[in-house]
Amino acid sequence: MKTNHDTYKLRGFLPNYFKRIGLALAIISVLGFIGGMIFEQAITIDKEAIATITLDGVILGLLIISLSKTRIEDEMIMHLRLNAFAKAFIFGTAYLFSVSLMSLIMHNDVPITPHSLIIVELIMFICFFEISLSKLSKQ
Amino acid sequence: MKNTIKVERAKKDITQEKLAELAEVSRQTINSIEKNRYVPSTVLALRLSRIFGVTVNELFMLEDDD
């Protein structure tokens, strides 16, 4: 029978230090986006291309954070992770419904891009998971 | 579901930290199991029963509302 350690080592998650790499990538992408907005006239690259590249960078950064292991991985951490995924998915669906409903009521066409939905879900997953971990560490 | 992990721990005079080390889980996981906040997997339940030298049924018991 596999040990608990082996079971959770084989899940395909990234080592813990990838959390910092993901965070750095997300921050650099956000700064790149802000920089692109400020120096809009000076940059010759298409504005939409900058937005797409930076949003992709943010998504990749958040995904790396989400897939990084905690310092100690065991079955309860995996349970908390799955709970956080479920909550984030429900939150994302609620976000999608509420934004489209608001858009309909206010006759204002607010576009929901796949990028924004994924970013909301990833951010909410990270928040729910980190809250669970901090509650756990207080025990 | 209730359990007698705390009692068994006291009998063997081992801390949550030590039990966590033996079971290859975090101390918080042991704490959560003891306080009935988390139900362990079959593998972990079997491992805990092996550590204490008792059966799983002696370590974990169903309650009326289970």
Coordinates of C-alpha atoms in Angstrom, one line a residue:
Chain A
M1 CA 0.0 0.0 0.0
K2 CA 1.3 3.4 -0.9
T3 CA 2.1 5.8 2.0
N4 CA 0.2 9.0 2.4
H5 CA 3.3 10.9 1.4
D6 CA 3.7 8.9 -1.9
T7 CA 0.0 9.3 -2.7
Y8 CA 0.1 13.1 -2.5
K9 CA 3.5 13.3 -4.2
L10 CA 2.1 11.7 -7.3
R11 CA -0.7 14.2 -7.9
G12 CA 1.3 16.3 -10.4
F13 CA 1.4 19.5 -8.4
L14 CA 4.3 21.9 -8.6
P15 CA 6.8 22.3 -5.7
N16 CA 6.0 24.9 -3.1
Y17 CA 8.5 27.5 -4.4
F18 CA 6.4 27.8 -7.6
K19 CA 3.9 29.8 -5.6
R20 CA 6.4 32.7 -5.6
I21 CA 7.2 32.2 -9.3
G22 CA 3.4 32.4 -10.1
L23 CA 3.0 35.5 -7.9
A24 CA 5.9 37.2 -9.6
L25 CA 4.5 36.4 -13.0
A26 CA 1.0 37.7 -12.1
I27 CA 2.5 40.9 -10.6
I28 CA 4.8 41.5 -13.7
S29 CA 1.8 40.9 -16.0
V30 CA -0.3 43.4 -14.1
L31 CA 2.5 46.0 -14.1
G32 CA 3.0 45.3 -17.8
F33 CA -0.7 46.0 -18.4
I34 CA -0.5 49.3 -16.3
G35 CA 2.7 50.3 -18.1
G36 CA 1.0 49.6 -21.5
M37 CA -1.9 51.9 -20.5
I38 CA 0.4 54.7 -19.3
F39 CA 2.7 54.6 -22.3
E40 CA 0.0 53.8 -24.8
Q41 CA 1.2 56.4 -27.3
A42 CA 4.8 55.5 -27.1
I43 CA 4.2 51.8 -27.7
T44 CA 3.7 50.7 -31.3
I45 CA 2.3 47.3 -30.5
D46 CA -1.4 46.8 -30.8
K47 CA -3.3 47.7 -27.6
E48 CA -5.4 44.6 -27.8
A49 CA -2.4 42.4 -28.1
I50 CA -0.9 43.9 -25.0
A51 CA -4.1 43.3 -23.1
T52 CA -4.3 39.6 -24.3
I53 CA -0.6 38.9 -23.5
T54 CA -0.8 40.5 -20.0
L55 CA -4.1 38.7 -19.2
D56 CA -2.6 35.5 -20.3
G57 CA 0.3 36.2 -18.0
V58 CA -2.0 36.9 -15.0
I59 CA -3.9 33.6 -15.7
L60 CA -0.7 31.6 -16.0
G61 CA 0.6 33.1 -12.8
L62 CA -2.6 32.4 -10.9
L63 CA -2.7 28.9 -12.3
I64 CA 0.9 28.2 -11.2
I65 CA 0.0 29.5 -7.7
S66 CA -3.1 27.2 -7.7
L67 CA -1.1 24.2 -8.7
S68 CA 1.7 24.7 -6.2
K69 CA 1.9 22.3 -3.2
T70 CA 1.7 23.5 0.4
R71 CA 4.6 22.8 2.7
I72 CA 2.9 19.6 4.0
E73 CA 0.6 17.8 1.6
D74 CA -1.8 15.2 3.0
E75 CA -5.3 14.0 2.3
M76 CA -7.0 16.7 4.4
I77 CA -5.1 19.4 2.4
M78 CA -6.4 17.7 -0.8
H79 CA -9.9 17.8 0.7
L80 CA -9.6 21.5 1.5
R81 CA -8.3 22.1 -2.1
L82 CA -11.3 20.3 -3.6
N83 CA -13.7 22.2 -1.4
A84 CA -12.0 25.5 -2.5
F85 CA -12.3 24.4 -6.2
A86 CA -16.0 23.7 -5.8
K87 CA -16.7 27.0 -4.0
A88 CA -14.7 28.9 -6.7
F89 CA -16.6 27.2 -9.5
I90 CA -20.0 28.1 -7.8
F91 CA -18.7 31.7 -7.3
G92 CA -17.7 31.9 -11.0
T93 CA -21.1 30.7 -12.1
A94 CA -22.8 33.2 -9.8
Y95 CA -20.5 35.9 -11.2
L96 CA -21.4 35.0 -14.7
F97 CA -25.2 35.0 -14.0
S98 CA -25.1 38.3 -12.0
V99 CA -23.0 40.2 -14.5
S100 CA -25.2 39.1 -17.4
L101 CA -28.4 39.8 -15.4
M102 CA -27.1 43.3 -14.5
S103 CA -26.2 43.9 -18.1
L104 CA -29.8 42.9 -19.1
I105 CA -31.5 45.0 -16.4
M106 CA -29.4 48.1 -16.9
H107 CA -29.4 47.8 -20.7
N108 CA -25.7 48.1 -20.5
D109 CA -23.6 45.6 -22.5
V110 CA -21.0 44.5 -20.1
P111 CA -18.8 41.9 -21.9
I112 CA -17.9 38.8 -19.9
T113 CA -14.7 37.5 -21.5
P114 CA -13.4 34.0 -20.8
H115 CA -10.3 35.7 -19.4
S116 CA -12.2 37.6 -16.8
L117 CA -14.2 34.5 -15.7
I118 CA -11.1 32.3 -15.4
I119 CA -9.3 35.1 -13.4
V120 CA -12.3 35.5 -11.0
E121 CA -12.4 31.7 -10.5
L122 CA -8.7 31.4 -9.9
I123 CA -8.5 34.3 -7.5
M124 CA -11.5 33.0 -5.6
F125 CA -10.0 29.5 -5.5
I126 CA -6.7 30.9 -4.1
C127 CA -8.7 33.0 -1.5
F128 CA -10.9 30.1 -0.3
F129 CA -7.9 27.7 -0.1
E130 CA -5.7 30.2 1.8
I131 CA -8.5 31.0 4.2
S132 CA -9.0 27.3 4.9
L133 CA -5.3 26.8 5.4
S134 CA -5.0 29.8 7.8
K135 CA -8.0 28.5 9.8
L136 CA -6.3 25.1 10.0
S137 CA -3.0 26.5 11.1
K138 CA -4.8 28.3 14.0
Q139 CA -5.9 25.0 15.4
Chain B
M1 CA -18.7 9.4 13.7
K2 CA -16.8 9.5 16.9
N3 CA -13.3 8.2 17.6
T4 CA -11.0 7.2 20.5
I5 CA -7.8 8.6 19.1
K6 CA -7.3 11.0 22.0
V7 CA -7.8 8.1 24.5
E8 CA -5.4 5.8 22.5
R9 CA -2.9 8.6 22.3
A10 CA -3.0 9.1 26.1
K11 CA -2.6 5.3 26.6
K12 CA 0.5 5.3 24.4
D13 CA 1.6 8.7 25.7
I14 CA 2.2 10.2 22.3
T15 CA 1.6 13.7 21.2
Q16 CA -0.4 14.8 18.2
E17 CA 2.9 15.8 16.5
K18 CA 4.4 12.3 17.0
L19 CA 1.2 10.6 15.8
A20 CA 1.2 12.8 12.8
E21 CA 4.8 11.9 12.0
L22 CA 4.0 8.2 12.4
A23 CA 0.9 8.4 10.2
E24 CA 2.7 10.7 7.7
V25 CA 0.1 13.5 7.9
S26 CA 0.1 17.0 9.4
R27 CA -0.6 17.6 13.1
Q28 CA -3.6 19.7 12.0
T29 CA -5.0 16.6 10.3
I30 CA -4.8 14.6 13.5
N31 CA -6.3 17.5 15.4
S32 CA -9.2 17.7 13.0
I33 CA -9.8 14.0 13.2
E34 CA -9.8 14.0 17.0
K35 CA -12.3 16.9 17.0
N36 CA -14.5 15.2 14.5
R37 CA -14.1 18.0 11.9
Y38 CA -12.6 15.6 9.4
V39 CA -13.3 12.0 8.5
P40 CA -10.1 10.2 7.4
S41 CA -9.8 8.0 4.4
T42 CA -9.9 4.2 4.8
V43 CA -6.1 4.1 4.3
L44 CA -5.4 6.7 7.0
A45 CA -7.9 5.0 9.4
L46 CA -6.2 1.6 8.8
R47 CA -2.8 3.2 9.4
L48 CA -3.9 4.8 12.6
S49 CA -5.4 1.5 13.8
R50 CA -2.1 -0.2 13.0
I51 CA -0.2 2.4 15.0
F52 CA -2.4 1.9 18.1
G53 CA -2.6 -1.8 17.6
V54 CA -6.4 -1.8 17.6
T55 CA -9.0 -2.5 15.0
V56 CA -10.6 0.3 13.0
N57 CA -13.9 -0.5 14.6
E58 CA -12.4 0.1 18.0
L59 CA -10.9 3.4 16.9
F60 CA -13.9 4.8 14.9
M61 CA -17.5 4.3 15.8
L62 CA -20.7 5.3 14.0
E63 CA -23.2 7.5 16.0
D64 CA -27.0 7.2 15.9
D65 CA -27.3 9.9 13.3
D66 CA -24.7 8.5 10.9

